[in-house]
Amino acid sequence: MPTLLICLPLGAALVIWALPLNRVSAGSLAVLAALAEVGVWIQMLARFHFSRGGLQFPGHRNWFRDLHVSYHVGVYAFSVWLVGLTVVVMAACIAYAFWAGRDRTRAYFGLMLFLDAAIVGVFVAQDLLLFYAFFEAMLIPLYVLVGVWGGPGRIAATLKFVIYTMAGSLLMLAAVIVYGLQKGTFDLTTIGTSGSNWLFLGFAAAFAIKAPLFPLHGWLPDAYRESPPEVAAVLSGIVSKAATYGFLRIAIVKFPGPTHVLRTPILVLAAIGLVYGSLLAFRAPDLRGVVAYSSLAQMGLITFGVFAVNDLGLNGAVLQMVNHGLISATLFLLAGMVERRTTTGELTRIGGLARGRPALATMLMTTGIIALAVPLSSAFAGEFLILAGVFRRGWGWAAVGAVAIVLAAMYMLRLISAVLHRETGPSVTDAALDLRPAELGVTVPLVACLLALSAWPAAISGHSFAHHISTRSGWTSYGPMKSP
Amino acid sequence: MIHRPHVDWFALAPVNALLAVAGLALLTAVLVPRPARRTTAAALCALGYAVAFGFAVALYARSAHGHGVVANAFRRDRFAELAQMIVAGAGLLATGISLRERMRDDHVGEYYALLAAAGAGMAFFVGANNLMTLFLSLEWLSLSLYILCAIDRDLLGGLEAGLKYLIVGGFGSAVLLFGSALVYGESGHLDLAGIASANRPHDALLLFGLAMIISGLGFKSSSAPFHMWTPDVYEGAPTPVTAFMAAATKTVALVVMLRVLRTAFPQEAHLWTVAVAVIAVASLTIGNLAALVQQNVKRMLAYSSISHAGFMLIAIAANSALGGRALLYYLVPYAAMSLGSFAVVAARERELGVPVTFDNLAGFGWERPVLGVAMWTFMLGFAGFPLTGGFIGKFYVFSAAYKHGYTWLVIVGVVATLVSLYYYLGVVRAMFMRRTEDLQLAPIGGSPPRDSLLQSAVVVCLAVTVGSFFVVQPMIDLARHAANALAF
């Protein structure tokens, strides 16, 4: 089934590239494929045995034997949620792109579907080299999507993005080679743990850049500002989750010793990112800047949860990954919709959009309120779990996290009031209509997912590491993810 | 009465097929009327390469146990046959790329004759089993290439390229010859295995000879610091010739380097592995840094080929069965990517009639999507991205280096890859991310010339580049049998 999830969008991409389809049929084929992908995922969710835990739906084929590399895929409970996040957000983004209209349609939708396949691949790969291949393959369509369809500063933005990311990825490649050859296999389910700090840092560098964590976020503002909105949504919503997934699946599971040794420096970086990102988001002059820097802050928070390395933190981290994926994707799409109406994202030039545009106001308000983690929202549940988890590592971390949540309220409320309220901005005309039905069709499902998670956050936080199946508690007992 | 050795004609069949075709193609220059000359000669050349490829495959299947033939002057083993397959494939594709090259009709017969003769020389070179045949076949292929570089008299840089290649290449050959003489003088043997088994003292003369042999082969594989001719020659030569040189000459030079070092100098392995590693680092450094500032795409690809020589030398420096596999595997996607990328450059050149630079590639990817996507894939392959054989190749090379204990070489390779991204992605940027309005030169004469042979050659290269990512196990098996012929 994971193979199907990879091959379906890939096949659709090849069809779109190969056949001389017109704009409408290429776009609708892409949307159909993305929806079919969601359907396959729902099937998978329905057939997944959460009570059993462990790796499910495995698929295995030899790739090359002499170095023990294989095509090995499968899903754990927490990967199911991340795959779900991917397919849902990708479907919304592809649908939005279809509605918004992108020139060179076939190339565009083919690349989006290719990206879909690559991201799903990252979340289901159970072989180190395969994981690396998917991790890198994400970059290929992203490079072109930003570089061709992006804004005026796109060339510089893509260059920065690629050089940053590849610097991390290549360090990871060196670490993958050394680690795999030392252990004599590249299979993630059987490969033993390692105590090497250098290898850990090799992996951590790649994930820290992709996420990004604090000092390595130089590529982030440009890439998020210059991308088409739906690509920015994918970048911050799901591509960044590939990085935290990597921390979770590889860094802390395979390197328990180095995780313990290097926990404090990483938590410090995450804390700085959390506060610094929130402050920048509060000062950012434009809509996308706010979302971009809030993304930096949220990634710091998720890293908090992951590196707390206990049940509370990890459950919270997985929940928050899904939350933040949905939130930032929705916000970037809404930003795109606002920019389409006002031709700018500068907060000083927009304002008062709520007047006469109830649907836009409702969507932005709902997402923003969830994003600032009011009680009863899914983000509140996620952040609470993360803070509780990290509290066990020291109350100071939790204090920093709590401060950052206050800051989150500040920048989100500033965003909402700057866009929706205040006096009407100079770029806002009466011709700027409310959200069209198609735009609602894209954003409502995302917000509905968020509301559903707000109602039942335990759907994810209680079904990620299946702690009731074993006498040993929590994620450490989770099948092959045992730590020694 | 002179003792005549037994000749295993089958072992020489790929070489002889190409030689025969070279003769026939030369005759077309006299016998075939001018309008049909180009097609006839090209068809003959292609046929020769196809037959040579077939023979090489048959020989590979029937040479499980490598042995010397023709008085041990030539080695019939899977190592040589696999290299011959790569050469023959490259030659076949180069013939297809050449057909529509803007060139006057008066030397087409000679062109294809020399193309086949160069292939014959390479096919012999990879099997050379003593220092005499080694030098002779090196000269054989080099002389053919010198003329090929300069054959198009209308091409401004062609003559310069030919002359430069002749002088520098001649110097390289002389160094190799001198080194061979020193080694022969010290060991008393010409054949490679004999040199290894000779009772010889460890003295400076032999080591000096070894160093000179490495240098001589370094010239041919265009690895730094023996690379100075490469950018000028690659830029000046007709693009199909450049494509052939980048793919085939480099293949045979590296393959022969591994064979000579491994067969003749196993006792000196502790020295030459370090020497080769140093050359690899130099090639990676110089190739990548110089490529960063190039404006001409052919020059950029020339420097990239220098840096790839560096990557493949890492595999040789590992001196292991894994290294041998890595080298032989890497050569396949590398040859395909080089041929393909130069073919795309040739297509653009024919459209514009001027040398291809990053600037006049603008919008090319959207105008000719097949070539554009192919070029994109080749660049990603050179940069070692997944979904191309370049990724697996680099993975194998780094693995071999790590297993040999050269972790620092892995780091150097990784850094070099990172640097190389800038100029490889520069091509993608130029092709897809600039608007066609930025195009500085209008294509001459309306729509681009139809060139289905070049197009299909590019598609074949694309298929090999991408296919070698997915079909790794069979290729590694081929490479393993071939590398085992060297008794690792």
PDB file of N, CA, C and O in Angstrom, chain B residues 79 192 217 251-265 272 276 312-313 315-321 323-328 482-483 486 488:
ATOM      1  N   PHE B  79      36.725  -7.689 -17.852  1.00  0.00           N
ATOM      2  CA  PHE B  79      37.049  -6.292 -17.578  1.00  0.00           C
ATOM      3  C   PHE B  79      37.158  -5.522 -18.898  1.00  0.00           C
ATOM      4  O   PHE B  79      36.555  -4.467 -19.080  1.00  0.00           O
ATOM      5  N   LEU B 192      52.324  -7.088 -18.199  1.00  0.00           N
ATOM      6  CA  LEU B 192      51.972  -6.502 -16.908  1.00  0.00           C
ATOM      7  C   LEU B 192      52.153  -7.490 -15.772  1.00  0.00           C
ATOM      8  O   LEU B 192      52.706  -7.157 -14.722  1.00  0.00           O
ATOM      9  N   LEU B 217      48.742   8.335 -18.127  1.00  0.00           N
ATOM     10  CA  LEU B 217      47.325   7.991 -18.191  1.00  0.00           C
ATOM     11  C   LEU B 217      46.470   9.120 -17.637  1.00  0.00           C
ATOM     12  O   LEU B 217      45.327   9.311 -18.061  1.00  0.00           O
ATOM     13  N   THR B 251      36.653   6.883 -20.215  1.00  0.00           N
ATOM     14  CA  THR B 251      36.386   5.508 -19.785  1.00  0.00           C
ATOM     15  C   THR B 251      37.630   4.651 -19.941  1.00  0.00           C
ATOM     16  O   THR B 251      38.087   4.002 -18.993  1.00  0.00           O
ATOM     17  N   VAL B 252      38.193   4.654 -21.151  1.00  0.00           N
ATOM     18  CA  VAL B 252      39.302   3.717 -21.372  1.00  0.00           C
ATOM     19  C   VAL B 252      40.520   4.131 -20.561  1.00  0.00           C
ATOM     20  O   VAL B 252      41.226   3.276 -20.023  1.00  0.00           O
ATOM     21  N   ALA B 253      40.769   5.428 -20.434  1.00  0.00           N
ATOM     22  CA  ALA B 253      41.956   5.836 -19.678  1.00  0.00           C
ATOM     23  C   ALA B 253      41.850   5.380 -18.226  1.00  0.00           C
ATOM     24  O   ALA B 253      42.822   4.860 -17.662  1.00  0.00           O
ATOM     25  N   LEU B 254      40.660   5.530 -17.633  1.00  0.00           N
ATOM     26  CA  LEU B 254      40.511   5.138 -16.227  1.00  0.00           C
ATOM     27  C   LEU B 254      40.552   3.627 -16.070  1.00  0.00           C
ATOM     28  O   LEU B 254      41.162   3.103 -15.132  1.00  0.00           O
ATOM     29  N   VAL B 255      39.894   2.944 -16.997  1.00  0.00           N
ATOM     30  CA  VAL B 255      39.866   1.483 -16.916  1.00  0.00           C
ATOM     31  C   VAL B 255      41.282   0.927 -17.039  1.00  0.00           C
ATOM     32  O   VAL B 255      41.702   0.051 -16.282  1.00  0.00           O
ATOM     33  N   VAL B 256      42.038   1.483 -17.996  1.00  0.00           N
ATOM     34  CA  VAL B 256      43.398   0.987 -18.188  1.00  0.00           C
ATOM     35  C   VAL B 256      44.272   1.355 -16.989  1.00  0.00           C
ATOM     36  O   VAL B 256      45.117   0.563 -16.561  1.00  0.00           O
ATOM     37  N   MET B 257      44.037   2.523 -16.424  1.00  0.00           N
ATOM     38  CA  MET B 257      44.826   2.885 -15.244  1.00  0.00           C
ATOM     39  C   MET B 257      44.619   1.847 -14.142  1.00  0.00           C
ATOM     40  O   MET B 257      45.586   1.382 -13.532  1.00  0.00           O
ATOM     41  N   LEU B 258      43.358   1.474 -13.932  1.00  0.00           N
ATOM     42  CA  LEU B 258      43.093   0.479 -12.887  1.00  0.00           C
ATOM     43  C   LEU B 258      43.773  -0.844 -13.229  1.00  0.00           C
ATOM     44  O   LEU B 258      44.408  -1.475 -12.386  1.00  0.00           O
ATOM     45  N   ARG B 259      43.688  -1.244 -14.507  1.00  0.00           N
ATOM     46  CA  ARG B 259      44.280  -2.529 -14.872  1.00  0.00           C
ATOM     47  C   ARG B 259      45.802  -2.504 -14.682  1.00  0.00           C
ATOM     48  O   ARG B 259      46.367  -3.418 -14.077  1.00  0.00           O
ATOM     49  N   VAL B 260      46.436  -1.457 -15.167  1.00  0.00           N
ATOM     50  CA  VAL B 260      47.899  -1.410 -15.089  1.00  0.00           C
ATOM     51  C   VAL B 260      48.349  -1.382 -13.636  1.00  0.00           C
ATOM     52  O   VAL B 260      49.215  -2.160 -13.220  1.00  0.00           O
ATOM     53  N   LEU B 261      47.743  -0.500 -12.856  1.00  0.00           N
ATOM     54  CA  LEU B 261      48.175  -0.375 -11.463  1.00  0.00           C
ATOM     55  C   LEU B 261      47.940  -1.668 -10.707  1.00  0.00           C
ATOM     56  O   LEU B 261      48.769  -2.109  -9.921  1.00  0.00           O
ATOM     57  N   ARG B 262      46.795  -2.273 -10.977  1.00  0.00           N
ATOM     58  CA  ARG B 262      46.397  -3.450 -10.227  1.00  0.00           C
ATOM     59  C   ARG B 262      47.219  -4.674 -10.652  1.00  0.00           C
ATOM     60  O   ARG B 262      47.606  -5.487  -9.819  1.00  0.00           O
ATOM     61  N   THR B 263      47.465  -4.795 -11.963  1.00  0.00           N
ATOM     62  CA  THR B 263      48.130  -6.002 -12.453  1.00  0.00           C
ATOM     63  C   THR B 263      49.645  -5.904 -12.318  1.00  0.00           C
ATOM     64  O   THR B 263      50.300  -6.861 -11.917  1.00  0.00           O
ATOM     65  N   ALA B 264      50.189  -4.748 -12.657  1.00  0.00           N
ATOM     66  CA  ALA B 264      51.647  -4.660 -12.729  1.00  0.00           C
ATOM     67  C   ALA B 264      52.272  -4.190 -11.421  1.00  0.00           C
ATOM     68  O   ALA B 264      53.439  -4.493 -11.167  1.00  0.00           O
ATOM     69  N   PHE B 265      51.565  -3.450 -10.630  1.00  0.00           N
ATOM     70  CA  PHE B 265      52.198  -2.848  -9.450  1.00  0.00           C
ATOM     71  C   PHE B 265      51.481  -3.158  -8.137  1.00  0.00           C
ATOM     72  O   PHE B 265      51.263  -2.253  -7.332  1.00  0.00           O
ATOM     73  N   TRP B 272      50.815   3.906  -4.767  1.00  0.00           N
ATOM     74  CA  TRP B 272      49.971   4.503  -5.803  1.00  0.00           C
ATOM     75  C   TRP B 272      48.562   4.796  -5.342  1.00  0.00           C
ATOM     76  O   TRP B 272      47.908   5.682  -5.891  1.00  0.00           O
ATOM     77  N   VAL B 276      47.103   8.300  -6.361  1.00  0.00           N
ATOM     78  CA  VAL B 276      45.841   8.455  -7.096  1.00  0.00           C
ATOM     79  C   VAL B 276      44.849   9.275  -6.277  1.00  0.00           C
ATOM     80  O   VAL B 276      44.125  10.118  -6.815  1.00  0.00           O
ATOM     81  N   MET B 312      35.966   9.337 -10.069  1.00  0.00           N
ATOM     82  CA  MET B 312      36.225   7.946 -10.446  1.00  0.00           C
ATOM     83  C   MET B 312      37.619   7.508 -10.003  1.00  0.00           C
ATOM     84  O   MET B 312      37.838   6.326  -9.732  1.00  0.00           O
ATOM     85  N   LEU B 313      38.537   8.464  -9.903  1.00  0.00           N
ATOM     86  CA  LEU B 313      39.858   8.102  -9.383  1.00  0.00           C
ATOM     87  C   LEU B 313      39.761   7.688  -7.913  1.00  0.00           C
ATOM     88  O   LEU B 313      40.573   6.887  -7.445  1.00  0.00           O
ATOM     89  N   ALA B 315      37.553   5.821  -6.775  1.00  0.00           N
ATOM     90  CA  ALA B 315      37.269   4.383  -6.833  1.00  0.00           C
ATOM     91  C   ALA B 315      38.552   3.603  -7.097  1.00  0.00           C
ATOM     92  O   ALA B 315      38.761   2.521  -6.548  1.00  0.00           O
ATOM     93  N   ILE B 316      39.429   4.153  -7.961  1.00  0.00           N
ATOM     94  CA  ILE B 316      40.689   3.450  -8.237  1.00  0.00           C
ATOM     95  C   ILE B 316      41.567   3.465  -6.998  1.00  0.00           C
ATOM     96  O   ILE B 316      42.204   2.463  -6.655  1.00  0.00           O
ATOM     97  N   ALA B 317      41.582   4.606  -6.323  1.00  0.00           N
ATOM     98  CA  ALA B 317      42.433   4.720  -5.136  1.00  0.00           C
ATOM     99  C   ALA B 317      42.017   3.737  -4.055  1.00  0.00           C
ATOM    100  O   ALA B 317      42.832   3.341  -3.235  1.00  0.00           O
ATOM    101  N   ALA B 318      40.736   3.328  -4.063  1.00  0.00           N
ATOM    102  CA  ALA B 318      40.291   2.391  -3.036  1.00  0.00           C
ATOM    103  C   ALA B 318      40.945   1.020  -3.213  1.00  0.00           C
ATOM    104  O   ALA B 318      41.048   0.253  -2.265  1.00  0.00           O
ATOM    105  N   ASN B 319      41.371   0.706  -4.426  1.00  0.00           N
ATOM    106  CA  ASN B 319      42.111  -0.535  -4.691  1.00  0.00           C
ATOM    107  C   ASN B 319      41.412  -1.751  -4.084  1.00  0.00           C
ATOM    108  O   ASN B 319      41.999  -2.503  -3.318  1.00  0.00           O
ATOM    109  N   SER B 320      40.148  -1.921  -4.404  1.00  0.00           N
ATOM    110  CA  SER B 320      39.432  -3.069  -3.861  1.00  0.00           C
ATOM    111  C   SER B 320      38.416  -3.520  -4.900  1.00  0.00           C
ATOM    112  O   SER B 320      38.159  -2.819  -5.875  1.00  0.00           O
ATOM    113  N   ALA B 321      37.859  -4.706  -4.662  1.00  0.00           N
ATOM    114  CA  ALA B 321      36.826  -5.194  -5.578  1.00  0.00           C
ATOM    115  C   ALA B 321      35.656  -4.218  -5.607  1.00  0.00           C
ATOM    116  O   ALA B 321      35.086  -3.944  -6.661  1.00  0.00           O
ATOM    117  N   GLY B 323      35.847  -1.041  -5.118  1.00  0.00           N
ATOM    118  CA  GLY B 323      36.283   0.100  -5.914  1.00  0.00           C
ATOM    119  C   GLY B 323      36.170  -0.192  -7.396  1.00  0.00           C
ATOM    120  O   GLY B 323      35.728   0.658  -8.174  1.00  0.00           O
ATOM    121  N   GLY B 324      36.571  -1.398  -7.797  1.00  0.00           N
ATOM    122  CA  GLY B 324      36.467  -1.772  -9.205  1.00  0.00           C
ATOM    123  C   GLY B 324      35.023  -1.741  -9.671  1.00  0.00           C
ATOM    124  O   GLY B 324      34.704  -1.198 -10.735  1.00  0.00           O
ATOM    125  N   ARG B 325      34.146  -2.313  -8.844  1.00  0.00           N
ATOM    126  CA  ARG B 325      32.718  -2.273  -9.186  1.00  0.00           C
ATOM    127  C   ARG B 325      32.241  -0.844  -9.297  1.00  0.00           C
ATOM    128  O   ARG B 325      31.510  -0.480 -10.202  1.00  0.00           O
ATOM    129  N   ALA B 326      32.659  -0.017  -8.315  1.00  0.00           N
ATOM    130  CA  ALA B 326      32.217   1.382  -8.305  1.00  0.00           C
ATOM    131  C   ALA B 326      32.629   2.065  -9.594  1.00  0.00           C
ATOM    132  O   ALA B 326      31.835   2.758 -10.230  1.00  0.00           O
ATOM    133  N   LEU B 327      33.895   1.854  -9.997  1.00  0.00           N
ATOM    134  CA  LEU B 327      34.385   2.509 -11.208  1.00  0.00           C
ATOM    135  C   LEU B 327      33.576   2.056 -12.418  1.00  0.00           C
ATOM    136  O   LEU B 327      33.082   2.878 -13.188  1.00  0.00           O
ATOM    137  N   LEU B 328      33.428   0.733 -12.569  1.00  0.00           N
ATOM    138  CA  LEU B 328      32.768   0.223 -13.772  1.00  0.00           C
ATOM    139  C   LEU B 328      31.294   0.599 -13.791  1.00  0.00           C
ATOM    140  O   LEU B 328      30.729   0.866 -14.847  1.00  0.00           O
ATOM    141  N   ALA B 482      33.328  -8.299 -14.064  1.00  0.00           N
ATOM    142  CA  ALA B 482      34.412  -7.626 -14.772  1.00  0.00           C
ATOM    143  C   ALA B 482      35.552  -7.310 -13.820  1.00  0.00           C
ATOM    144  O   ALA B 482      36.722  -7.568 -14.123  1.00  0.00           O
ATOM    145  N   ALA B 483      35.220  -6.756 -12.656  1.00  0.00           N
ATOM    146  CA  ALA B 483      36.274  -6.361 -11.725  1.00  0.00           C
ATOM    147  C   ALA B 483      37.006  -7.587 -11.182  1.00  0.00           C
ATOM    148  O   ALA B 483      38.210  -7.525 -10.914  1.00  0.00           O
ATOM    149  N   LEU B 486      40.361  -8.830 -12.492  1.00  0.00           N
ATOM    150  CA  LEU B 486      41.632  -8.245 -12.069  1.00  0.00           C
ATOM    151  C   LEU B 486      42.160  -8.893 -10.798  1.00  0.00           C
ATOM    152  O   LEU B 486      43.131  -8.424 -10.233  1.00  0.00           O
ATOM    153  N   PHE B 488      41.050  -9.241  -7.587  1.00  0.00           N
ATOM    154  CA  PHE B 488      41.068  -8.482  -6.332  1.00  0.00           C
ATOM    155  C   PHE B 488      41.043  -9.454  -5.168  1.00  0.00           C
ATOM    156  O   PHE B 488      40.381 -10.477  -5.248  1.00  0.00           O
TER     157      PHE B 488
END
